[in-house]
Each structure stands twice: as structure tokens, then as C-alpha cells.
mmCIF file of C-alpha atoms in Angstrom:
data_model
loop_
_atom_site.group_PDB
_atom_site.id
_atom_site.type_symbol
_atom_site.label_atom_id
_atom_site.label_comp_id
_atom_site.label_asym_id
_atom_site.label_seq_id
_atom_site.Cartn_x
_atom_site.Cartn_y
_atom_site.Cartn_z
ATOM 1 C CA MET A 12 96.738 83.063 58.816
ATOM 2 C CA THR A 13 95.875 86.863 57.589
ATOM 3 C CA ILE A 14 92.752 87.901 59.414
ATOM 4 C CA THR A 15 90.838 91.163 58.566
ATOM 5 C CA LYS A 16 89.876 93.820 60.752
ATOM 6 C CA MET A 17 85.677 93.055 59.097
ATOM 7 C CA ASP A 18 87.052 88.896 60.362
ATOM 8 C CA VAL A 19 88.245 89.231 63.678
ATOM 9 C CA THR A 20 84.905 88.730 66.086
ATOM 10 C CA GLU A 21 83.738 85.832 63.306
ATOM 11 C CA HIS A 22 87.449 84.891 63.728
ATOM 12 C CA ILE A 23 87.057 84.998 67.892
ATOM 13 C CA ASN A 24 82.918 83.531 67.532
ATOM 14 C CA THR A 25 84.799 80.104 65.320
ATOM 15 C CA LEU A 26 87.599 79.193 67.611
ATOM 16 C CA GLY A 27 84.740 79.865 70.920
ATOM 17 C CA GLN A 28 82.817 77.079 69.375
ATOM 18 C CA GLN A 29 85.730 74.507 68.676
ATOM 19 C CA ALA A 30 86.901 75.234 71.594
ATOM 20 C CA LYS A 31 83.548 74.909 73.688
ATOM 21 C CA LYS A 32 82.982 71.813 71.884
ATOM 22 C CA ALA A 33 86.755 70.749 72.970
ATOM 23 C CA ALA A 34 85.973 71.277 76.443
ATOM 24 C CA MET A 35 83.224 69.190 76.569
ATOM 25 C CA ALA A 36 84.565 66.025 75.218
ATOM 26 C CA LEU A 37 87.966 66.922 77.076
ATOM 27 C CA SER A 38 86.069 66.718 80.492
ATOM 28 C CA LEU A 39 84.703 62.771 79.616
ATOM 29 C CA ALA A 40 88.573 62.544 79.383
ATOM 30 C CA SER A 41 90.940 60.150 81.640
ATOM 31 C CA THR A 42 93.488 61.385 83.946
ATOM 32 C CA ASP A 43 95.613 58.499 81.639
ATOM 33 C CA GLN A 44 94.323 60.455 78.002
ATOM 34 C CA LYS A 45 95.291 63.893 79.616
ATOM 35 C CA ASN A 46 98.519 62.765 80.498
ATOM 36 C CA THR A 47 99.504 61.119 77.241
ATOM 37 C CA ALA A 48 98.776 64.928 75.789
ATOM 38 C CA LEU A 49 100.699 66.017 77.891
ATOM 39 C CA LYS A 50 104.212 64.064 77.972
ATOM 40 C CA GLU A 51 103.669 63.655 73.540
ATOM 41 C CA SER A 52 103.259 67.232 73.565
ATOM 42 C CA ALA A 53 106.757 67.419 75.695
ATOM 43 C CA ALA A 54 108.343 65.149 73.372
ATOM 44 C CA ALA A 55 106.844 67.010 70.583
ATOM 45 C CA LEU A 56 108.690 70.562 71.508
ATOM 46 C CA ARG A 57 111.905 69.094 72.089
ATOM 47 C CA ALA A 58 111.887 67.382 68.415
ATOM 48 C CA ARG A 59 110.745 71.605 66.855
ATOM 49 C CA MET A 60 113.202 72.896 69.212
ATOM 50 C CA SER A 61 115.360 73.363 66.487
ATOM 51 C CA ASP A 62 111.834 75.087 64.577
ATOM 52 C CA LEU A 63 110.777 76.662 67.877
ATOM 53 C CA LEU A 64 114.761 78.335 68.157
ATOM 54 C CA ALA A 65 114.394 80.102 64.856
ATOM 55 C CA ALA A 66 111.070 81.058 65.369
ATOM 56 C CA ASN A 67 111.520 82.762 68.554
ATOM 57 C CA LYS A 68 115.133 84.175 66.613
ATOM 58 C CA LYS A 69 112.622 86.009 64.454
ATOM 59 C CA ASP A 70 110.705 87.358 67.345
ATOM 60 C CA VAL A 71 113.226 89.206 69.190
ATOM 61 C CA ASP A 72 115.170 90.055 65.465
ATOM 62 C CA SER A 73 111.300 92.220 64.838
ATOM 63 C CA VAL A 74 112.368 93.999 68.479
ATOM 64 C CA ALA A 75 115.827 93.896 68.931
ATOM 65 C CA GLY A 76 116.572 98.107 69.639
ATOM 66 C CA LYS A 77 113.343 98.729 70.574
ATOM 67 C CA LYS A 78 112.235 97.298 74.104
ATOM 68 C CA PRO A 79 114.326 97.502 77.247
ATOM 69 C CA ASP A 80 116.668 94.502 77.445
ATOM 70 C CA SER A 81 114.170 93.098 80.400
ATOM 71 C CA PHE A 82 111.539 93.016 77.747
ATOM 72 C CA ILE A 83 114.195 90.565 75.354
ATOM 73 C CA ASP A 84 114.851 88.297 78.298
ATOM 74 C CA ARG A 85 110.678 88.033 78.694
ATOM 75 C CA LEU A 86 111.026 87.808 74.739
ATOM 76 C CA LYS A 87 113.810 85.311 74.579
ATOM 77 C CA LEU A 88 114.328 81.148 74.546
ATOM 78 C CA THR A 89 117.292 78.817 74.273
ATOM 79 C CA GLU A 90 117.797 75.208 74.471
ATOM 80 C CA ASP A 91 117.746 75.343 78.081
ATOM 81 C CA ARG A 92 114.286 77.792 78.261
ATOM 82 C CA ILE A 93 113.097 74.248 76.221
ATOM 83 C CA GLU A 94 114.283 72.521 78.060
ATOM 84 C CA GLY A 95 112.510 74.046 81.148
ATOM 85 C CA ILE A 96 109.662 74.432 79.315
ATOM 86 C CA ALA A 97 109.386 70.663 78.169
ATOM 87 C CA SER A 98 110.147 69.667 81.418
ATOM 88 C CA ALA A 99 106.992 71.282 83.420
ATOM 89 C CA LEU A 100 104.415 69.861 81.313
ATOM 90 C CA GLU A 101 106.177 65.963 81.836
ATOM 91 C CA GLN A 102 106.057 67.581 85.305
ATOM 92 C CA ILE A 103 102.369 68.288 84.948
ATOM 93 C CA ALA A 104 100.633 65.503 83.935
ATOM 94 C CA GLU A 105 102.826 64.096 87.322
ATOM 95 C CA LEU A 106 101.176 65.541 89.531
ATOM 96 C CA PRO A 107 96.940 65.079 90.728
ATOM 97 C CA ASP A 108 94.672 65.055 88.978
ATOM 98 C CA PRO A 109 92.531 67.959 89.975
ATOM 99 C CA VAL A 110 88.992 66.903 88.353
ATOM 100 C CA GLY A 111 86.395 65.145 90.090
ATOM 101 C CA ARG A 112 87.386 65.155 93.819
ATOM 102 C CA LYS A 113 86.150 64.373 96.260
ATOM 103 C CA LEU A 114 85.440 68.231 98.012
ATOM 104 C CA ALA A 115 82.780 67.407 100.546
ATOM 105 C CA ASN A 116 80.912 64.640 100.989
ATOM 106 C CA PHE A 117 76.937 64.807 103.375
ATOM 107 C CA ASP A 118 73.695 63.100 104.642
ATOM 108 C CA ARG A 119 70.472 65.144 105.390
ATOM 109 C CA PRO A 120 68.216 64.071 107.398
ATOM 110 C CA ASN A 121 66.088 63.036 104.556
ATOM 111 C CA GLY A 122 67.732 60.552 103.584
ATOM 112 C CA LEU A 123 69.605 62.333 100.697
ATOM 113 C CA ASN A 124 72.757 61.973 100.052
ATOM 114 C CA ILE A 125 74.865 65.418 98.393
ATOM 115 C CA GLU A 126 78.443 65.230 97.469
ATOM 116 C CA ARG A 127 80.192 69.008 96.043
ATOM 117 C CA VAL A 128 83.253 67.442 92.969
ATOM 118 C CA ALA A 129 85.723 69.797 91.717
ATOM 119 C CA VAL A 130 84.752 69.924 87.681
ATOM 120 C CA PRO A 131 86.471 72.211 84.869
ATOM 121 C CA ILE A 132 85.817 75.488 84.681
ATOM 122 C CA GLY A 133 85.524 75.055 80.639
ATOM 123 C CA VAL A 134 86.571 77.542 78.065
ATOM 124 C CA ILE A 135 89.755 80.261 79.496
ATOM 125 C CA GLY A 136 90.395 82.262 78.061
ATOM 126 C CA MET A 137 94.323 83.847 78.264
ATOM 127 C CA ILE A 138 95.800 86.682 77.578
ATOM 128 C CA TYR A 139 99.520 87.856 77.504
ATOM 129 C CA GLU A 140 102.114 89.801 76.757
ATOM 130 C CA SER A 141 106.351 88.360 75.044
ATOM 131 C CA ARG A 142 106.409 85.898 76.957
ATOM 132 C CA PRO A 143 105.997 82.561 75.039
ATOM 133 C CA ASN A 144 106.196 80.112 77.552
ATOM 134 C CA VAL A 145 103.021 81.435 79.399
ATOM 135 C CA GLY A 146 101.259 80.563 76.503
ATOM 136 C CA ALA A 147 102.627 76.664 77.004
ATOM 137 C CA ASP A 148 102.113 76.584 80.754
ATOM 138 C CA ALA A 149 99.080 77.692 80.532
ATOM 139 C CA SER A 150 97.787 74.954 77.391
ATOM 140 C CA ALA A 151 99.021 71.807 80.478
ATOM 141 C CA LEU A 152 97.200 73.508 82.951
ATOM 142 C CA CYS A 153 94.122 73.632 81.045
ATOM 143 C CA LEU A 154 94.872 70.308 79.623
ATOM 144 C CA LYS A 155 95.230 69.060 82.617
ATOM 145 C CA SER A 156 91.921 70.897 84.617
ATOM 146 C CA GLY A 157 90.064 69.186 81.580
ATOM 147 C CA ASN A 158 89.748 73.301 80.427
ATOM 148 C CA ALA A 159 89.966 74.075 77.126
ATOM 149 C CA VAL A 160 92.692 77.686 75.916
ATOM 150 C CA ILE A 161 92.036 79.923 74.031
ATOM 151 C CA LEU A 162 95.542 82.181 74.009
ATOM 152 C CA ARG A 163 96.095 85.707 72.347
ATOM 153 C CA GLY A 164 100.008 86.540 73.133
ATOM 154 C CA GLY A 165 101.793 89.092 72.477
ATOM 155 C CA SER A 166 101.964 90.475 69.060
ATOM 156 C CA GLU A 167 105.914 90.301 69.768
ATOM 157 C CA SER A 168 106.169 86.624 70.019
ATOM 158 C CA LEU A 169 103.502 85.401 67.588
ATOM 159 C CA ASN A 170 106.325 82.743 66.116
ATOM 160 C CA SER A 171 106.936 81.533 68.725
ATOM 161 C CA THR A 172 103.444 80.109 69.947
ATOM 162 C CA ALA A 173 102.757 79.392 67.124
ATOM 163 C CA ILE A 174 105.064 76.871 66.930
ATOM 164 C CA ILE A 175 104.617 76.296 70.796
ATOM 165 C CA VAL A 176 100.916 75.659 70.049
ATOM 166 C CA GLU A 177 101.189 73.281 67.213
ATOM 167 C CA ALA A 178 103.381 70.712 69.599
ATOM 168 C CA MET A 179 100.706 70.850 71.821
ATOM 169 C CA GLN A 180 97.892 70.026 69.560
ATOM 170 C CA THR A 181 100.772 67.288 68.645
ATOM 171 C CA GLY A 182 100.314 65.623 71.814
ATOM 172 C CA LEU A 183 96.627 66.571 72.203
ATOM 173 C CA ALA A 184 96.095 64.237 68.607
ATOM 174 C CA LYS A 185 98.243 61.114 70.261
ATOM 175 C CA ALA A 186 96.254 60.753 72.962
ATOM 176 C CA GLY A 187 93.407 60.845 71.277
ATOM 177 C CA LEU A 188 91.840 64.617 72.455
ATOM 178 C CA PRO A 189 90.717 67.203 69.673
ATOM 179 C CA GLU A 190 93.010 69.456 69.301
ATOM 180 C CA HIS A 191 90.747 72.483 69.469
ATOM 181 C CA VAL A 192 90.999 72.228 73.119
ATOM 182 C CA VAL A 193 94.634 74.050 72.853
ATOM 183 C CA GLN A 194 94.229 77.298 70.043
ATOM 184 C CA THR A 195 95.409 80.395 69.313
ATOM 185 C CA VAL A 196 94.583 83.753 67.952
ATOM 186 C CA GLY A 197 94.802 84.010 64.613
ATOM 187 C CA THR A 198 96.125 87.739 64.674
ATOM 188 C CA THR A 199 97.908 90.179 65.973
ATOM 189 C CA ASP A 200 95.000 92.725 65.849
ATOM 190 C CA ARG A 201 93.939 94.688 68.756
ATOM 191 C CA ASP A 202 90.367 94.309 68.253
ATOM 192 C CA ALA A 203 90.849 90.438 69.019
ATOM 193 C CA VAL A 204 91.466 91.279 72.681
ATOM 194 C CA THR A 205 88.368 93.434 72.511
ATOM 195 C CA ALA A 206 86.535 90.294 70.811
ATOM 196 C CA LEU A 207 88.246 87.666 73.487
ATOM 197 C CA LEU A 208 86.048 89.145 76.237
ATOM 198 C CA GLN A 209 82.754 90.044 74.778
ATOM 199 C CA ALA A 210 82.482 86.674 74.043
ATOM 200 C CA ASP A 211 80.825 85.632 76.859
ATOM 201 C CA GLU A 212 78.876 82.500 75.095
ATOM 202 C CA TYR A 213 81.738 80.829 74.204
ATOM 203 C CA VAL A 214 84.689 81.927 76.904
ATOM 204 C CA ASP A 215 83.861 81.251 80.690
ATOM 205 C CA LEU A 216 86.820 83.196 82.317
ATOM 206 C CA VAL A 217 89.919 84.691 80.856
ATOM 207 C CA ILE A 218 93.087 85.185 82.706
ATOM 208 C CA PRO A 219 95.067 88.328 81.662
ATOM 209 C CA ARG A 220 99.109 87.889 82.410
ATOM 210 C CA GLY A 221 100.813 91.532 81.541
ATOM 211 C CA GLY A 222 101.510 94.884 82.299
ATOM 212 C CA ARG A 223 99.020 97.120 83.796
ATOM 213 C CA GLY A 224 97.757 98.551 80.440
ATOM 214 C CA LEU A 225 96.881 95.042 79.964
ATOM 215 C CA VAL A 226 95.075 94.234 83.394
ATOM 216 C CA GLU A 227 93.064 97.681 83.021
ATOM 217 C CA LEU A 228 91.866 96.729 79.482
ATOM 218 C CA VAL A 229 90.454 93.522 80.272
ATOM 219 C CA ARG A 230 88.641 94.800 83.452
ATOM 220 C CA ASN A 231 86.963 97.628 82.097
ATOM 221 C CA LYS A 232 86.198 96.087 79.203
ATOM 222 C CA SER A 233 85.590 92.487 79.593
ATOM 223 C CA LYS A 234 82.049 90.379 79.195
ATOM 224 C CA VAL A 235 83.794 87.620 80.839
ATOM 225 C CA PRO A 236 84.313 86.973 84.001
ATOM 226 C CA THR A 237 87.519 87.507 85.474
ATOM 227 C CA LEU A 238 90.717 86.801 87.732
ATOM 228 C CA LEU A 239 93.038 89.500 87.768
ATOM 229 C CA HIS A 240 96.604 89.756 87.525
ATOM 230 C CA LEU A 241 98.328 93.515 88.791
ATOM 231 C CA ASP A 242 101.405 94.541 88.594
ATOM 232 C CA GLY A 243 103.814 93.344 90.743
ATOM 233 C CA ASN A 244 105.857 96.342 93.191
ATOM 234 C CA CYS A 245 106.781 93.865 95.060
ATOM 235 C CA HIS A 246 108.559 94.481 98.398
ATOM 236 C CA SER A 247 111.448 93.038 100.623
ATOM 237 C CA TYR A 248 111.682 95.102 104.005
ATOM 238 C CA ILE A 249 115.161 94.756 106.192
ATOM 239 C CA HIS A 250 114.659 94.516 109.349
ATOM 240 C CA LYS A 251 116.476 95.653 112.009
ATOM 241 C CA ASP A 252 117.414 91.945 113.973
ATOM 242 C CA ALA A 253 117.732 90.774 110.237
ATOM 243 C CA ASP A 254 121.239 89.296 109.329
ATOM 244 C CA ILE A 255 122.897 91.822 107.305
ATOM 245 C CA GLU A 256 124.788 88.992 105.455
ATOM 246 C CA LYS A 257 122.412 87.094 105.230
ATOM 247 C CA ALA A 258 119.760 89.922 103.565
ATOM 248 C CA ILE A 259 122.029 90.862 101.308
ATOM 249 C CA GLU A 260 122.066 88.077 100.030
ATOM 250 C CA ILE A 261 118.388 87.830 99.706
ATOM 251 C CA VAL A 262 117.251 90.903 98.439
ATOM 252 C CA ASN A 263 119.844 91.107 95.306
ATOM 253 C CA ASN A 264 118.506 87.860 94.436
ATOM 254 C CA ALA A 265 114.782 89.323 94.727
ATOM 255 C CA LYS A 266 115.860 92.526 92.225
ATOM 256 C CA LEU A 267 118.664 91.109 90.205
ATOM 257 C CA ARG A 268 118.118 86.955 89.168
ATOM 258 C CA ARG A 269 115.502 88.089 86.840
ATOM 259 C CA THR A 270 114.670 92.103 86.534
ATOM 260 C CA GLY A 271 111.313 91.084 84.313
ATOM 261 C CA VAL A 272 109.527 88.135 86.273
ATOM 262 C CA CYS A 273 106.460 89.337 88.570
ATOM 263 C CA GLY A 274 107.868 88.492 91.873
ATOM 264 C CA ALA A 275 110.450 90.858 91.840
ATOM 265 C CA THR A 276 111.374 93.494 93.775
ATOM 266 C CA GLU A 277 111.028 96.258 92.806
ATOM 267 C CA SER A 278 111.808 98.108 95.837
ATOM 268 C CA ILE A 279 113.493 97.860 99.686
ATOM 269 C CA VAL A 280 112.217 98.963 103.162
ATOM 270 C CA ILE A 281 115.039 99.647 105.834
ATOM 271 C CA ASP A 282 115.405 100.388 109.484
ATOM 272 C CA ARG A 283 116.650 103.736 109.651
ATOM 273 C CA SER A 284 119.241 101.969 112.574
ATOM 274 C CA ILE A 285 120.808 99.421 110.459
ATOM 275 C CA ALA A 286 120.802 101.470 107.420
ATOM 276 C CA LYS A 287 123.769 103.089 107.431
ATOM 277 C CA ASP A 288 125.616 99.329 107.958
ATOM 278 C CA VAL A 289 123.506 98.099 104.622
ATOM 279 C CA ILE A 290 123.200 100.651 102.354
ATOM 280 C CA PRO A 291 126.594 100.262 101.075
ATOM 281 C CA LYS A 292 127.341 96.712 101.150
ATOM 282 C CA LEU A 293 123.581 96.754 99.570
ATOM 283 C CA ILE A 294 125.195 99.337 96.618
ATOM 284 C CA ASP A 295 128.591 97.062 96.655
ATOM 285 C CA LYS A 296 126.316 94.111 95.440
ATOM 286 C CA MET A 297 124.239 95.536 93.311
ATOM 287 C CA PRO A 298 126.988 97.255 91.318
ATOM 288 C CA GLY A 299 124.656 97.190 87.831
ATOM 289 C CA CYS A 300 121.742 98.231 90.058
ATOM 290 C CA GLU A 301 120.212 102.013 89.240
ATOM 291 C CA LEU A 302 119.196 102.758 93.270
ATOM 292 C CA ARG A 303 117.308 105.221 94.139
ATOM 293 C CA GLY A 304 116.482 105.990 97.673
ATOM 294 C CA ASP A 305 115.123 108.970 100.058
ATOM 295 C CA GLU A 306 116.972 112.197 101.027
ATOM 296 C CA GLU A 307 118.243 110.124 104.292
ATOM 297 C CA SER A 308 119.329 107.279 101.565
ATOM 298 C CA VAL A 309 121.277 110.202 99.700
ATOM 299 C CA LYS A 310 122.824 111.555 102.576
ATOM 300 C CA ILE A 311 124.601 107.780 103.410
ATOM 301 C CA ASP A 312 125.752 107.246 100.401
ATOM 302 C CA SER A 313 125.926 109.440 98.031
ATOM 303 C CA ARG A 314 126.633 106.467 94.552
ATOM 304 C CA LEU A 315 122.503 106.395 95.177
ATOM 305 C CA LYS A 316 120.153 108.089 92.993
ATOM 306 C CA ALA A 317 117.208 110.381 94.199
ATOM 307 C CA ALA A 318 113.649 108.760 94.463
ATOM 308 C CA THR A 319 110.874 110.792 93.195
ATOM 309 C CA GLU A 320 107.581 110.563 94.689
ATOM 310 C CA GLU A 321 105.809 107.506 91.482
ATOM 311 C CA ASP A 322 109.581 105.749 92.570
ATOM 312 C CA TRP A 323 107.327 104.739 95.322
ATOM 313 C CA SER A 324 104.731 102.675 93.232
ATOM 314 C CA THR A 325 106.346 101.098 90.369
ATOM 315 C CA GLU A 326 106.640 98.225 88.119
ATOM 316 C CA TYR A 327 109.986 99.012 87.033
ATOM 317 C CA LEU A 328 110.548 94.978 85.537
ATOM 318 C CA ASP A 329 114.883 96.406 85.064
ATOM 319 C CA THR A 330 117.675 97.135 86.629
ATOM 320 C CA ILE A 331 116.278 99.313 89.426
ATOM 321 C CA ALA A 332 114.927 99.161 92.900
ATOM 322 C CA SER A 333 114.362 102.375 94.979
ATOM 323 C CA ILE A 334 115.380 102.239 99.293
ATOM 324 C CA LYS A 335 112.692 103.484 101.577
ATOM 325 C CA LEU A 336 113.972 103.589 105.524
ATOM 326 C CA VAL A 337 112.002 104.004 108.099
ATOM 327 C CA ASP A 338 111.282 103.478 112.120
ATOM 328 C CA ASP A 339 110.276 99.985 112.633
ATOM 329 C CA ALA A 340 108.347 97.478 112.018
ATOM 330 C CA ASN A 341 105.489 99.029 111.859
ATOM 331 C CA GLU A 342 105.866 101.590 110.027
ATOM 332 C CA ALA A 343 106.815 99.175 107.644
ATOM 333 C CA ILE A 344 103.958 97.487 107.618
ATOM 334 C CA ARG A 345 102.004 100.953 106.846
ATOM 335 C CA TRP A 346 104.291 101.767 103.919
ATOM 336 C CA VAL A 347 104.108 98.457 102.422
ATOM 337 C CA SER A 348 100.192 98.264 102.874
ATOM 338 C CA GLU A 349 100.494 101.076 101.069
ATOM 339 C CA HIS A 350 102.317 101.055 97.751
ATOM 340 C CA SER A 351 102.776 97.653 97.249
ATOM 341 C CA SER A 352 100.302 96.256 94.364
ATOM 342 C CA GLY A 353 98.978 93.031 96.334
ATOM 343 C CA HIS A 354 101.851 90.894 94.556
ATOM 344 C CA THR A 355 104.158 89.266 97.055
ATOM 345 C CA ASP A 356 105.495 91.029 100.198
ATOM 346 C CA ALA A 357 108.613 89.990 101.946
ATOM 347 C CA ILE A 358 109.960 90.957 105.874
ATOM 348 C CA ILE A 359 113.901 89.528 106.716
ATOM 349 C CA THR A 360 114.790 89.503 109.944
ATOM 350 C CA GLU A 361 115.375 86.643 112.711
ATOM 351 C CA ASP A 362 112.443 87.699 115.001
ATOM 352 C CA ASN A 363 109.867 85.253 114.650
ATOM 353 C CA ALA A 364 107.081 87.141 116.059
ATOM 354 C CA THR A 365 108.004 90.524 113.898
ATOM 355 C CA ALA A 366 107.771 88.324 111.023
ATOM 356 C CA GLU A 367 104.691 86.382 112.313
ATOM 357 C CA ASN A 368 103.268 90.296 112.345
ATOM 358 C CA PHE A 369 104.583 91.060 109.628
ATOM 359 C CA LEU A 370 103.438 87.942 107.291
ATOM 360 C CA ARG A 371 99.830 88.683 109.009
ATOM 361 C CA ALA A 372 99.077 92.402 108.652
ATOM 362 C CA ILE A 373 100.449 92.662 104.816
ATOM 363 C CA ASP A 374 97.241 92.018 103.506
ATOM 364 C CA SER A 375 99.125 90.210 99.573
ATOM 365 C CA ALA A 376 98.552 87.376 97.980
ATOM 366 C CA VAL A 377 102.485 85.844 99.096
ATOM 367 C CA VAL A 378 104.188 87.013 102.462
ATOM 368 C CA MET A 379 107.695 85.885 102.328
ATOM 369 C CA HIS A 380 109.413 85.548 105.776
ATOM 370 C CA ASN A 381 113.447 85.234 105.028
ATOM 371 C CA ALA A 382 112.890 84.141 101.040
ATOM 372 C CA SER A 383 113.763 86.241 97.993
ATOM 373 C CA THR A 384 110.090 87.671 95.963
ATOM 374 C CA GLN A 385 110.428 85.860 93.189
ATOM 375 C CA PHE A 386 110.604 82.095 94.953
ATOM 376 C CA SER A 387 106.468 83.580 94.203
ATOM 377 C CA ASP A 388 106.163 80.824 91.780
ATOM 378 C CA GLY A 389 103.792 78.025 90.803
ATOM 379 C CA GLY A 390 106.556 76.105 89.963
ATOM 380 C CA GLU A 391 108.274 77.232 92.675
ATOM 381 C CA PHE A 392 105.062 76.522 95.302
ATOM 382 C CA GLY A 393 104.669 72.252 93.749
ATOM 383 C CA MET A 394 102.289 73.263 90.618
ATOM 384 C CA GLY A 395 104.118 72.787 88.049
ATOM 385 C CA ALA A 396 103.768 75.594 86.481
ATOM 386 C CA GLU A 397 101.227 79.127 86.869
ATOM 387 C CA ILE A 398 99.482 80.443 84.383
ATOM 388 C CA GLY A 399 99.283 83.725 86.573
ATOM 389 C CA ILE A 400 99.136 84.772 90.085
ATOM 390 C CA ALA A 401 96.075 86.388 91.118
ATOM 391 C CA THR A 402 95.508 89.867 93.566
ATOM 392 C CA GLY A 403 92.352 89.362 94.328
ATOM 393 C CA LYS A 404 90.586 88.252 96.846
ATOM 394 C CA MET A 405 88.114 85.639 95.355
ATOM 395 C CA HIS A 406 87.852 81.822 93.654
ATOM 396 C CA ALA A 407 91.653 82.269 93.869
ATOM 397 C CA ARG A 408 94.573 83.894 94.867
ATOM 398 C CA GLY A 409 98.308 83.556 93.870
ATOM 399 C CA PRO A 410 99.583 81.510 91.465
ATOM 400 C CA VAL A 411 97.440 80.654 90.107
ATOM 401 C CA GLY A 412 97.715 76.300 89.713
ATOM 402 C CA LEU A 413 95.723 73.309 88.594
ATOM 403 C CA GLU A 414 92.796 73.549 91.712
ATOM 404 C CA GLN A 415 92.346 76.985 91.030
ATOM 405 C CA LEU A 416 91.134 76.065 87.305
ATOM 406 C CA THR A 417 88.178 74.473 88.665
ATOM 407 C CA SER A 418 85.099 75.322 90.178
ATOM 408 C CA PHE A 419 82.545 72.757 91.467
ATOM 409 C CA LYS A 420 79.292 71.328 91.299
ATOM 410 C CA TYR A 421 76.886 69.737 93.629
ATOM 411 C CA LEU A 422 75.683 65.703 93.156
ATOM 412 C CA VAL A 423 73.068 64.298 94.560
ATOM 413 C CA HIS A 424 71.908 61.307 95.288
ATOM 414 C CA GLY A 425 67.983 60.095 95.821
ATOM 415 C CA SER A 426 66.444 57.275 96.803
ATOM 416 C CA GLY A 427 62.453 58.587 95.329
ATOM 417 C CA GLN A 428 62.794 61.973 97.214
ATOM 418 C CA THR A 429 59.756 65.254 97.130
ATOM 419 C CA ARG A 430 60.262 67.927 98.517
ATOM 420 C CA PRO A 431 56.939 68.929 101.138
#
């Protein structure tokens, strides 16, 4: 589909109209219909494995040599990753339907019975960058929670996203549901993002998933309510009472398992009293990672590069991490609170009292004890997948799964009451 600049707003409005109509039909769909759509979509993805790999190769080739390896890793699909996407759709099909849940039920003295029940939000605008699997996860979660979705993926993943959406629409059609439940913006024109953010007549919620620049654009331009996902400047703090070997393994995984995910640790905080034991072992364990330390750290091991002030607030999404030394847990809490983006932070210690204090004091969406920050993920939380990780404090926080994609309404049952 080729869309001219003058047609962008009209295109977004057309998508919005179609999505709103589809959302109304989906709100009446049975759980079995939605589950069938998800399972058939998974089958369609597997059936189109070769098409999706070919489309993804075009996407990867278009940015090869222009983007860092971490970006390419987020963009690239393999047979195993596509199988993972398909399996996630099937896992979401097995989860309880969040729509229609009774959240409260109470009787009033006048005889009225009042229920609070979970309902779909309506139409979700999903704006994301290079990861094609985000489109599949978002589509599946929106479908199961009764919402229509308009995807606006990064231009780099355009070909991959098109195949994924076609597979989702195949599943919807086989379940007797409107194909417009899942749609994608048919242009890479940046004006389409603004048009989607302004389409408050049709779109009920916008969820951005990407870097700080994207999130700030959405926050500043949107007329539609937003569920913000800020950058992941995540910390792992190694306390003096940590099991050092365990800590080294955890931090290595938290940083290097996949450097391009938002739950990757970017800054390592270490108690001074154990720094001489920890830092050399950490460097030995992470030879492919550039570690940047404060002045004290560099004196302990000259293999460290000197950190700058900018490092303490940077989400690298690459094989780079910063190291900061502190006196104790109280200083660590102050440091992490000042520099964290509120996504995920962790403490590694065998002292449970110190761990509990850290868990209570750090005001991030996810706080962990003796675990890799890369577990901050909807799939790992048993949600099947996630549409993003909300770092704000309203409506939803942390991994956003099915329940977080519903609102609620009140159903009031009377027997002829009139208000005096």
C-alpha cells in the first residue's frame, strides 16, 4: 500500500473507524472464538515461516551496517524465534479470559445490587520500534482482552510486520471474527504517528514501546490517553552479604543474556567492602562487555574504563555497563533511586532483612532479590506475553498483560427503585 503525505490523516481515520467497528463485534465474542483465533493465528505463522523469514531478511538487510548489533538482534527473526512467537499465541489462548470478571458485587440498603465487571478498553494504538514480535504479542493480548489494535511498528520491520498481521487476520477470519481487529499502519511516514496520537475519536489508549525519544513524542503530542513505557536504566546491586559467585552469575545474565531488551541491567552497584573481590571476577566473567567504573573502581582494576557523569543515566542496550561503589545498602538505595528509570532494579544479598528494605524502598515497577533483571517480562510473569512494561503509577504498572488491558464498568440491578 502506498500512501501520500496528504492521505496520512485520512488513512489513520479509516483504520480507526474500522477498528472501532471491529472492537464492538469483538466485545461480544465468546472466549472459544477468541481462543480459536489465537490458535489459528499460530498455525498461520508456522505455515508462513518461509515467507516471514524472507520478509525479515529484507528488513535486516535494509539496516545492515547502519545500526548496532543490538538493534539487529532485536529486529532479526529465526525459526526458533518465530516458533516462540507462535507458542506465545497458544499460551495466551490457554490463559483465563479477563473480560467479564466480577471485580466486586455488593448490595445497597435500597435493594440495588451493584456489580463491577471487567470490560475491554476498546481500540489500542500500539507504537513500537524494531522488534517484530512486539506486533504479534500486542495483537494476541489485545484480541484475548477484547480490544482492537492498530499497530505502527518501526519502518525497519515493515515487511516482517506485514506478514505477522496477515497471519493474525487469517486466524481471526477462521474464527468468524472481523479481520480489522488487527491492523497495521500502511505507511512509514512519521506523520502517521502524530495522526494516530491525535485520533481520539477512534483510539482509546496509546501504548508506546521504544526509546525515550519515542516515549517523549507520545507524551507531548498525544490527545489519546497513554500507557507509558520509559527506558530501562536497570540496576543490579551487589550487597556486602551477597554470595559472590552467585552474584557474578546473576549480573552476567542480567547484562549479557540479551543486551537489547529493556530489562537488561545497565548499571552495577557494589559495596566498597567487597569491591576488590567482585570487580576482577566480574571483568573475567564478562570479557566481551565494556565496563565503565567510577574513580575508585578504576583504581581497583585498570581494565575498567573511566565512567562519565552521563553513564549513570544511560540505557546502553549494548555490551556496556557502568560500575558504582557505595558504602552500604542505604547509599545504594539513594543512588538507585536517583538514577533508575523506574523499570527494574535488583539486590543480590543473603541478608533477607536488607533485601526486604531494598524491595520496599526502591520505587520501581519491578524490584528483585537474587534474580536477573531480565526476568522482568510478561511471559516470565505467567502472562503469556506482554504489550510493554509500564513505568508509571496509574492503571497498570510493570508488565502489561491481559488484565491490564481491561477497564471496568458498573452493572446496577434494581426492582423498580426511584431516587428520592
